Short mmCIF file of C-alpha atoms in Angstrom, two decimals:
data_model
loop_
_atom_site.label_atom_id
_atom_site.label_comp_id
_atom_site.label_asym_id
_atom_site.label_seq_id
_atom_site.Cartn_x
_atom_site.Cartn_y
_atom_site.Cartn_z
CA MET A 5 -51.90 113.17 11.06
CA THR A 6 -51.02 110.38 13.59
CA ILE A 7 -52.41 110.51 17.06
CA VAL A 8 -50.35 108.98 19.86
CA PRO A 9 -52.10 105.89 21.19
CA LYS A 10 -53.75 106.62 24.68
CA THR A 11 -51.99 105.13 27.78
CA ALA A 12 -53.19 105.11 31.34
CA ALA A 13 -51.00 105.20 34.43
CA THR A 14 -50.73 106.77 37.93
CA ALA A 15 -47.93 109.07 38.91
CA SER A 16 -44.96 106.99 40.26
CA PRO A 17 -44.86 106.59 43.81
CA GLU A 18 -41.97 108.05 45.74
CA ASN A 19 -39.61 105.85 47.51
CA THR A 20 -40.43 105.74 51.13
CA SER A 21 -37.80 103.42 52.52
CA LEU A 22 -34.57 105.53 52.45
CA ARG A 23 -32.43 106.78 55.33
CA ARG A 24 -33.00 110.18 56.92
CA ARG A 25 -30.50 112.97 56.46
CA LYS A 26 -29.12 115.52 58.96
CA LEU A 27 -31.05 118.73 59.36
CA GLY A 28 -28.33 120.76 58.13
CA PHE A 29 -28.52 119.39 54.75
CA LEU A 30 -32.41 119.78 54.57
CA LEU A 31 -32.12 123.58 55.11
CA ALA A 32 -28.96 124.06 52.88
CA ASP A 33 -29.36 125.35 49.30
CA PRO A 34 -28.66 122.66 46.57
CA SER A 35 -26.37 125.47 45.02
CA ASN A 36 -24.06 125.27 47.94
CA GLN A 37 -23.57 121.52 47.98
CA ASP A 38 -20.28 120.05 47.30
CA SER A 39 -18.99 119.84 43.53
CA ASP A 40 -20.10 116.34 42.67
CA TYR A 41 -23.59 117.45 43.26
CA SER A 42 -23.46 119.83 40.41
CA ASP A 43 -21.07 118.13 38.20
CA GLU A 44 -23.21 115.00 37.86
CA TYR A 45 -25.89 116.94 35.96
CA SER A 46 -23.87 119.37 34.13
CA SER A 47 -23.84 117.12 31.01
CA SER A 48 -27.59 116.50 31.05
CA ARG A 49 -29.72 117.75 28.29
CA HIS A 50 -31.66 120.37 30.08
CA ARG A 51 -28.36 121.89 31.29
CA LEU A 52 -27.97 123.31 27.86
CA SER A 53 -31.24 125.28 28.38
CA ASP A 54 -31.28 128.94 29.67
CA ALA A 55 -28.02 130.24 28.61
CA SER A 56 -27.20 128.51 25.44
CA PHE A 57 -29.48 129.87 22.89
CA THR A 58 -26.91 131.48 20.48
CA THR A 59 -27.19 131.63 16.70
CA THR A 60 -24.77 129.93 14.60
CA SER A 61 -23.56 133.26 13.19
CA ALA A 62 -20.23 134.32 14.75
CA ALA A 63 -20.84 137.97 13.56
CA ASP A 64 -24.30 138.03 15.20
CA ASN A 65 -23.03 136.49 18.53
CA HIS A 66 -20.15 139.04 18.57
CA ALA A 67 -22.56 141.81 18.17
CA ALA A 68 -24.95 140.68 20.61
CA GLY A 69 -22.38 139.89 23.14
CA TYR A 70 -23.33 136.29 23.61
CA TYR A 71 -20.34 134.44 22.65
CA SER A 72 -16.92 136.23 22.89
CA ASN A 73 -14.28 133.79 21.59
CA PRO A 74 -13.14 130.12 21.66
CA SER A 75 -10.73 131.03 24.32
CA SER A 76 -13.40 132.08 26.73
CA ALA A 77 -15.75 129.06 26.06
CA THR A 78 -15.19 127.61 29.35
CA SER A 79 -16.26 130.78 31.27
CA SER A 80 -19.07 131.59 28.86
CA PRO A 81 -22.51 130.25 29.70
CA TYR A 82 -23.25 129.99 26.00
CA ASN A 83 -22.80 126.78 23.97
CA PRO A 84 -22.58 127.26 20.33
CA MET A 85 -23.05 123.48 19.84
CA SER A 86 -26.20 123.34 21.93
CA PRO A 87 -29.22 121.38 20.21
CA TRP A 88 -31.29 124.48 20.80
CA THR A 89 -29.33 126.43 18.09
CA GLN A 90 -29.54 123.97 15.35
CA PRO A 91 -31.64 124.99 12.40
CA SER A 92 -35.11 123.39 12.18
CA PRO A 93 -35.37 120.90 9.43
CA TYR A 94 -38.65 122.72 8.43
CA THR A 95 -37.07 126.05 7.60
CA LYS A 96 -37.03 125.44 3.99
CA SER A 97 -40.62 124.43 3.96
CA PRO A 98 -42.77 126.34 1.36
CA TRP A 99 -45.54 126.43 3.79
CA ILE A 100 -43.79 128.90 6.20
CA HIS A 101 -45.13 132.40 5.94
CA GLN A 102 -43.84 135.30 7.80
CA LEU A 103 -44.66 139.04 7.81
CA VAL A 104 -42.04 141.19 9.56
CA ALA A 105 -43.65 144.19 11.08
CA SER A 106 -40.59 146.29 11.11
CA SER A 107 -40.30 145.98 7.39
CA LEU A 108 -43.68 147.16 6.52
CA PRO A 109 -44.43 150.81 5.65
CA ASP A 110 -45.80 152.97 8.49
CA ASP A 111 -49.25 153.18 6.95
CA VAL A 112 -49.52 149.46 6.25
CA SER A 113 -48.38 148.75 9.87
CA ALA A 114 -50.99 151.14 11.18
CA ALA A 115 -53.60 149.42 9.13
CA HIS A 116 -52.60 146.23 10.91
CA ASN A 117 -52.99 147.97 14.23
CA HIS A 118 -49.91 146.21 15.62
CA GLY A 119 -46.34 146.97 16.46
CA LEU A 120 -43.66 147.88 19.09
CA ILE A 121 -44.76 150.25 21.85
CA GLY A 122 -41.78 150.40 23.56
CA SER A 123 -38.63 148.69 25.28
CA LEU A 124 -37.76 148.20 29.02
CA TYR A 125 -33.95 147.67 29.81
CA ARG A 126 -31.70 147.27 32.79
CA GLU A 127 -28.12 146.09 33.08
CA GLU A 128 -29.15 143.11 35.23
CA GLY A 129 -28.42 140.24 32.87
CA HIS A 130 -30.72 137.87 30.95
CA VAL A 131 -34.42 138.15 31.31
CA TYR A 132 -35.76 134.68 32.08
CA SER A 133 -39.21 135.18 33.29
CA LEU A 134 -42.26 137.45 32.88
CA ALA A 135 -45.76 137.82 34.55
CA ALA A 136 -48.34 140.55 33.86
CA ALA A 137 -51.29 141.27 36.17
CA GLY A 138 -53.12 144.10 37.57
CA GLY A 139 -51.52 146.64 35.33
CA LEU A 140 -48.09 145.52 36.65
CA LEU A 141 -45.38 143.65 34.78
CA TYR A 142 -42.84 141.45 36.79
CA THR A 143 -39.57 140.60 35.26
CA GLY A 144 -37.11 138.15 36.61
CA SER A 145 -33.41 137.84 35.60
CA ASP A 146 -30.17 136.17 36.50
CA SER A 147 -29.38 139.03 38.84
CA LYS A 148 -31.81 137.43 41.41
CA ASN A 149 -33.86 140.71 41.20
CA VAL A 150 -37.59 140.83 40.33
CA ARG A 151 -38.24 144.08 38.89
CA VAL A 152 -41.88 145.65 38.67
CA TRP A 153 -42.92 147.94 35.99
CA LYS A 154 -46.07 150.19 35.50
CA ASN A 155 -46.91 152.13 32.44
CA LEU A 156 -43.49 151.32 30.77
CA GLU A 157 -41.66 152.75 33.69
CA GLU A 158 -39.99 151.13 36.66
CA PHE A 159 -42.23 150.94 39.65
CA SER A 160 -40.71 148.79 42.26
CA GLY A 161 -38.72 145.68 42.89
CA PHE A 162 -37.58 142.96 45.27
CA LYS A 163 -34.45 140.76 45.53
CA SER A 164 -33.97 137.20 46.70
CA SER A 165 -30.92 136.22 48.53
CA SER A 166 -30.10 133.59 45.89
CA GLY A 167 -31.05 131.81 42.62
CA PHE A 168 -31.82 133.10 39.14
CA VAL A 169 -35.48 133.91 38.70
CA LYS A 170 -36.64 131.26 36.33
CA ALA A 171 -40.58 131.40 36.55
CA ILE A 172 -43.11 134.01 37.90
CA VAL A 173 -46.88 133.67 38.44
CA VAL A 174 -49.23 135.80 40.10
CA PHE A 175 -52.40 134.83 42.20
CA GLY A 176 -54.43 137.47 43.70
CA ASN A 177 -51.91 139.81 45.85
CA ARG A 178 -49.46 137.00 45.97
CA ILE A 179 -46.47 136.55 43.54
CA PHE A 180 -44.71 133.17 43.29
CA THR A 181 -41.21 132.92 42.01
CA GLY A 182 -39.20 129.82 40.95
CA HIS A 183 -35.42 129.97 41.36
CA GLN A 184 -32.21 128.26 40.25
CA ASP A 185 -31.50 126.94 43.60
CA GLY A 186 -34.73 124.89 43.81
CA LYS A 187 -36.70 127.23 46.01
CA ILE A 188 -40.15 128.92 45.46
CA ARG A 189 -40.39 132.14 47.24
CA VAL A 190 -43.61 133.84 47.99
CA TRP A 191 -44.15 137.69 47.87
CA LYS A 192 -47.17 139.78 48.78
CA LEU A 193 -48.48 143.10 47.21
CA SER A 194 -49.90 145.05 50.09
CA GLY A 195 -50.81 148.25 48.20
CA ASP A 196 -50.72 150.26 44.95
CA LYS A 197 -47.65 152.45 46.13
CA LYS A 198 -44.00 151.65 45.50
CA ASN A 199 -42.04 149.29 47.48
CA THR A 200 -45.10 147.42 48.80
CA HIS A 201 -43.94 143.93 47.70
CA LYS A 202 -42.63 142.09 50.73
CA ARG A 203 -41.34 138.44 51.08
CA VAL A 204 -43.94 136.49 53.25
CA GLY A 205 -42.46 133.02 52.91
CA SER A 206 -40.95 130.18 50.87
CA LEU A 207 -41.97 126.61 49.63
CA PRO A 208 -41.85 124.48 51.26
CA THR A 209 -42.19 126.25 54.50
CA THR A 210 -39.74 125.62 57.36
CA ARG A 211 -42.41 123.99 59.45
CA ASP A 212 -43.49 121.62 56.66
CA LEU A 213 -39.90 120.71 55.87
CA LEU A 214 -39.06 120.04 59.43
CA MET A 215 -42.18 117.83 59.98
CA LYS A 216 -41.38 115.91 56.85
CA SER A 217 -37.89 115.39 58.11
CA ILE A 218 -38.96 113.47 61.16
CA ASN A 219 -40.16 110.37 59.30
CA PRO A 220 -37.54 108.49 57.25
CA LYS A 221 -40.35 107.35 54.89
CA ASN A 222 -40.66 110.92 53.63
CA TYR A 223 -37.14 110.87 52.15
CA VAL A 224 -36.44 110.13 48.48
CA GLU A 225 -33.09 109.25 46.71
CA VAL A 226 -32.01 112.23 44.46
CA ARG A 227 -28.40 111.18 43.16
CA ARG A 228 -25.49 109.35 44.53
CA HIS A 229 -27.23 108.39 47.63
CA ARG A 230 -28.37 111.78 48.66
CA ASN A 231 -31.81 111.74 50.23
CA VAL A 232 -34.08 114.82 50.68
CA PRO A 233 -37.70 115.08 51.78
CA TRP A 234 -40.18 114.73 48.70
CA VAL A 235 -41.62 118.07 49.46
CA LYS A 236 -38.33 119.68 48.47
CA HIS A 237 -37.17 120.41 44.89
CA TYR A 238 -33.42 119.57 44.65
CA ASP A 239 -32.97 121.02 41.35
CA ALA A 240 -33.87 124.26 39.46
CA VAL A 241 -37.62 125.37 39.39
CA SER A 242 -38.14 125.95 35.87
CA CYS A 243 -41.85 126.64 35.65
CA LEU A 244 -45.01 127.50 37.64
CA GLY A 245 -48.66 127.19 37.05
CA VAL A 246 -51.72 128.14 38.98
CA ASP A 247 -55.16 126.61 39.00
CA THR A 248 -57.25 129.61 40.18
CA ASP A 249 -60.51 127.65 40.56
CA ARG A 250 -58.97 125.14 43.12
CA GLY A 251 -56.43 127.47 44.51
CA LEU A 252 -53.37 125.18 43.60
CA LEU A 253 -49.78 126.00 42.66
CA TYR A 254 -47.88 123.67 40.32
CA SER A 255 -44.06 123.78 40.10
CA GLY A 256 -41.93 121.75 37.52
CA SER A 257 -38.35 121.36 38.12
CA TRP A 258 -35.21 119.95 36.48
CA ASP A 259 -35.48 117.20 39.09
CA LYS A 260 -38.09 115.69 36.84
CA THR A 261 -41.06 116.17 39.14
CA VAL A 262 -43.92 118.30 39.43
CA LYS A 263 -45.18 119.36 42.94
CA VAL A 264 -48.63 120.53 43.85
CA TRP A 265 -49.03 123.20 46.51
CA ARG A 266 -52.26 124.31 48.21
CA ILE A 267 -52.10 128.15 48.23
CA SER A 268 -54.17 128.68 51.28
CA ASP A 269 -51.77 127.03 53.70
CA SER A 270 -48.73 126.76 51.74
CA LYS A 271 -48.78 122.82 52.06
CA CYS A 272 -47.11 120.30 49.49
CA LEU A 273 -50.02 118.14 48.65
CA GLU A 274 -48.28 115.93 46.22
CA SER A 275 -44.97 115.17 44.25
CA ILE A 276 -45.41 113.63 40.69
CA ALA A 277 -42.63 111.75 39.21
CA ALA A 278 -43.81 113.16 35.95
CA HIS A 279 -40.94 112.67 33.34
CA ASP A 280 -37.69 110.97 32.67
CA ASP A 281 -35.84 114.32 32.12
CA ALA A 282 -36.22 117.88 33.30
CA VAL A 283 -39.53 119.20 33.33
CA ASN A 284 -39.64 122.44 31.22
CA SER A 285 -43.21 123.60 31.18
CA VAL A 286 -46.46 123.04 33.14
CA ALA A 287 -49.76 124.65 32.07
CA VAL A 288 -53.13 124.45 33.87
CA GLY A 289 -55.78 123.75 31.23
CA PHE A 290 -59.68 123.05 31.05
CA ASP A 291 -61.71 120.15 32.40
CA GLY A 292 -59.38 119.73 35.39
CA LEU A 293 -56.54 119.00 33.12
CA VAL A 294 -52.75 119.90 33.79
CA PHE A 295 -50.21 119.57 30.84
CA THR A 296 -46.49 119.02 31.28
CA GLY A 297 -43.74 119.22 28.79
CA SER A 298 -40.15 117.80 29.29
CA ALA A 299 -36.75 117.59 27.80
CA ASP A 300 -37.41 113.69 27.39
CA GLY A 301 -39.59 114.92 24.31
CA THR A 302 -43.02 114.12 25.93
CA VAL A 303 -46.06 116.17 26.63
CA LYS A 304 -48.29 114.58 29.07
CA ALA A 305 -51.77 115.45 30.49
CA TRP A 306 -52.88 114.82 34.15
CA ARG A 307 -56.12 114.99 36.02
CA ARG A 308 -56.60 115.28 39.83
CA GLU A 309 -58.82 112.52 41.00
CA LEU A 310 -59.96 110.78 44.14
CA MET A 311 -57.88 107.70 44.88
CA GLY A 312 -59.27 106.06 48.00
CA ARG A 313 -59.24 108.72 50.90
CA THR A 314 -56.86 110.95 49.06
CA THR A 315 -56.69 112.84 45.78
CA GLN A 316 -53.73 112.24 43.27
CA HIS A 317 -52.88 113.42 39.95
CA VAL A 318 -53.30 110.35 37.51
CA LEU A 319 -51.84 110.38 34.10
CA VAL A 320 -54.52 110.54 31.48
CA GLU A 321 -52.51 110.26 28.19
CA THR A 322 -49.08 110.91 26.72
CA MET A 323 -49.94 113.30 23.92
CA LEU A 324 -46.70 113.48 22.29
CA ARG A 325 -43.38 111.44 22.01
CA GLN A 326 -40.47 112.63 20.09
CA ASP A 327 -36.64 113.06 20.09
CA HIS A 328 -36.61 116.86 20.46
CA ALA A 329 -37.07 118.39 23.73
CA LEU A 330 -40.23 120.12 24.67
CA THR A 331 -39.47 123.72 25.82
CA SER A 332 -42.87 125.38 26.47
CA LEU A 333 -46.59 125.02 26.84
CA ALA A 334 -49.66 127.22 26.45
CA VAL A 335 -53.28 126.49 26.81
CA SER A 336 -56.42 128.42 25.40
CA HIS A 337 -60.08 127.57 25.91
CA ALA A 338 -60.17 125.33 22.79
CA ALA A 339 -56.45 124.19 22.15
CA VAL A 340 -53.02 123.08 23.66
CA TYR A 341 -49.81 124.33 22.17
CA ALA A 342 -46.33 122.86 22.66
CA GLY A 343 -43.01 124.34 21.52
CA ALA A 344 -39.95 122.39 20.93
CA SER A 345 -36.37 122.58 20.23
CA ASP A 346 -36.74 121.74 16.47
CA GLY A 347 -38.51 125.09 16.10
CA LEU A 348 -41.96 123.58 15.75
CA VAL A 349 -45.07 124.22 17.65
CA SER A 350 -47.61 121.22 17.85
CA PHE A 351 -51.17 121.79 18.88
CA TRP A 352 -54.05 119.59 20.04
CA GLU A 353 -57.86 120.69 19.69
CA ARG A 354 -60.28 120.10 22.47
CA GLY A 355 -62.56 117.31 21.50
CA LYS A 356 -65.69 115.83 22.75
CA HIS A 357 -63.86 113.24 24.60
CA PHE A 358 -60.31 114.39 25.06
CA MET A 359 -57.76 116.08 22.59
CA THR A 360 -57.21 115.54 19.01
CA TYR A 361 -53.88 116.24 17.33
CA GLY A 362 -54.27 119.19 15.01
CA GLY A 363 -50.73 119.53 13.25
CA VAL A 364 -47.73 122.00 13.77
CA LEU A 365 -47.04 125.70 13.01
CA ARG A 366 -43.84 126.18 11.18
CA GLY A 367 -42.34 129.63 11.55
CA HIS A 368 -39.14 129.40 13.37
CA LYS A 369 -35.57 128.55 12.31
CA LEU A 370 -34.42 127.60 15.83
CA ALA A 371 -35.94 126.26 18.98
CA VAL A 372 -39.18 127.75 20.36
CA LEU A 373 -38.43 128.75 23.96
CA CYS A 374 -41.75 130.31 24.94
CA LEU A 375 -45.52 130.40 24.11
CA ALA A 376 -48.34 132.69 25.36
CA VAL A 377 -52.00 132.70 24.37
CA GLY A 378 -54.35 135.78 24.20
CA GLY A 379 -57.93 135.36 22.96
CA SER A 380 -57.58 133.85 19.36
CA LEU A 381 -53.91 134.75 19.18
CA VAL A 382 -50.85 132.48 19.86
CA PHE A 383 -47.49 133.99 20.50
CA SER A 384 -44.16 132.10 19.99
CA GLY A 385 -40.70 133.37 20.87
CA SER A 386 -37.69 131.65 19.71
CA ALA A 387 -33.85 131.33 19.72
CA ASP A 388 -33.85 132.90 16.33
CA LYS A 389 -34.68 136.32 17.98
CA THR A 390 -38.18 136.43 16.62
CA ILE A 391 -41.74 136.43 17.75
CA CYS A 392 -44.43 134.91 15.62
CA VAL A 393 -48.03 135.92 16.10
CA TRP A 394 -50.60 133.26 14.86
CA ARG A 395 -54.39 133.67 14.81
CA ARG A 396 -56.60 130.72 15.24
CA GLU A 397 -59.23 130.53 12.48
CA GLY A 398 -62.18 128.08 12.06
CA GLY A 399 -61.57 124.58 11.74
CA GLY A 400 -58.15 124.59 13.58
CA ILE A 401 -56.35 126.68 10.81
CA HIS A 402 -53.83 129.20 12.02
CA SER A 403 -52.66 132.24 10.03
CA CYS A 404 -49.51 134.06 10.76
CA VAL A 405 -50.59 137.78 11.55
CA THR A 406 -47.02 139.00 11.96
CA VAL A 407 -43.37 138.22 13.04
CA PHE A 408 -42.01 140.73 15.39
CA THR A 409 -38.25 141.34 15.12
CA GLY A 410 -36.03 143.64 17.01
CA HIS A 411 -34.41 141.57 19.93
CA THR A 412 -30.80 140.98 19.50
CA GLY A 413 -30.77 137.77 21.36
CA PRO A 414 -33.09 134.62 21.95
CA VAL A 415 -36.49 135.42 23.21
CA LYS A 416 -36.74 133.41 26.47
CA CYS A 417 -40.25 134.45 27.89
CA LEU A 418 -43.57 135.78 26.91
CA ALA A 419 -46.57 137.27 28.79
CA VAL A 420 -49.94 138.58 27.41
CA GLU A 421 -52.58 140.71 28.90
CA ARG A 422 -55.77 142.25 27.32
CA ASP A 423 -55.56 145.92 26.29
CA SER A 424 -57.91 147.79 28.43
CA SER A 425 -58.16 150.74 25.98
CA GLU A 426 -59.60 148.76 22.92
CA GLU A 427 -61.69 145.58 22.57
CA LYS A 428 -59.91 142.55 20.82
CA HIS A 429 -56.36 144.00 21.35
CA TRP A 430 -53.64 142.50 23.31
CA ILE A 431 -50.32 143.59 24.90
CA ALA A 432 -47.51 141.29 24.64
CA TYR A 433 -44.48 141.43 26.64
CA SER A 434 -41.25 139.61 25.33
CA GLY A 435 -38.22 138.87 27.58
CA CYS A 436 -34.89 138.24 25.93
CA LEU A 437 -31.36 137.20 26.78
CA ASP A 438 -30.24 140.51 25.51
CA SER A 439 -31.33 141.90 28.80
CA SER A 440 -34.41 143.78 27.35
CA VAL A 441 -38.20 143.50 27.54
CA LYS A 442 -40.07 144.63 24.56
CA VAL A 443 -43.85 145.61 24.63
CA TRP A 444 -46.00 144.93 21.59
CA ARG A 445 -49.51 145.67 20.62
CA VAL A 446 -51.59 143.36 18.48
CA SER A 447 -55.15 143.14 17.36
CA GLU A 448 -57.05 140.05 16.87
CA SER A 449 -58.75 141.40 13.76
CA ALA A 450 -55.36 142.42 12.23
CA ARG A 451 -55.32 141.52 8.44
CA ALA A 452 -52.90 138.57 7.78
CA GLU A 453 -50.73 139.48 4.78
CA LEU A 454 -48.62 136.40 4.30
CA LEU A 455 -45.26 136.38 2.56
CA GLU A 456 -44.51 133.07 1.17
CA HIS A 457 -41.02 131.81 1.16
CA ASP A 458 -40.04 129.59 -1.57
CA GLU A 459 -38.36 126.35 -0.96
CA GLU A 460 -34.70 126.62 -1.71
CA GLU A 461 -32.92 123.88 -3.52
CA GLU A 462 -30.00 122.22 -1.65
#
């Protein structure tokens, strides 16, 4: 295995010498700007992301309702030529092992102590984001609604005025949602009764935005001589992460930046020019590290350090460089996992000094769109409509416990929480572009019966 050479650099400084824009532009949604604003990014690699995970089978596409016919291609959000849908070059590898739970006899499935518990469905469009906390499940979709579920039944919900819900994280009694329009909205849970979620603000706050607009040095050029304050995301917020120890919120965006927010006063502390393309994932790790993955094909590790009188995030190492876009990240106490558009999951193990490259997990035919970790289990959801469940063994070895099937579209998001009824059992939620959420139960001690797929000759 080859380890990428270590590099050291600081986050790129923002441009501080640009002309100040009018107040009306500051408060306007990016989605409402004139046409050249959206057209310029329409061909960028990350614009093929959320709505273009179709399979190459026309029959499957028609059955799932994802791509109607060539004549409607201009109006359909799905792109059959998307790089996400291209088969992984590793699908014929003899090392791919899969166990499809739905194909097992009932007695065998029960012995494995895992399987489908139930499904949640509302006709509100594709499910883009999930978060599970405090016995509640939050689901975000392109309907702009956030639904709240409890015990597999709809419990509550709330709706934003605009912007698909692309990311959800929970911190205490606050829920943060990232949206297609570049905004982060803040909600508060005030009790355990229905309809107790209320919107309490947005990031950046109006006050912070107005204060930053006074000084021309706070403006950065975004595209075609358009300038915005550095505290404002000017493209979709694709991912969110929370550092519970330090009370910090991290937001990654298609505008290539990662912004750092102090939760206690909703202040934006820093904007990191993290990547050369869309930031698709951010994950808070161990030892004060924050990991970011991007459509530019890199995974980077950052650490917050004291720089003079202020603290800034410094680039510790670029852990991976490749041609395929990085789509998802997940962190356990001992490893970091990164999913990519080629269907592979790369992982690094926690070492004495930093991270050691461990290898790849090969189990998907199309892009890995989401990852989650629960105990010794690693969950990977893919555009091939499946969810692989891996168990981390000693020495960095991973065995495939099962492959969950049943979704009729790409699996876009995952959330995992411990099963309160039994030790070493986990409940996994999978959100899909078939507008459904499925609920699975998995045991860490489940026996991994691997079905080896022989390599086919071309």
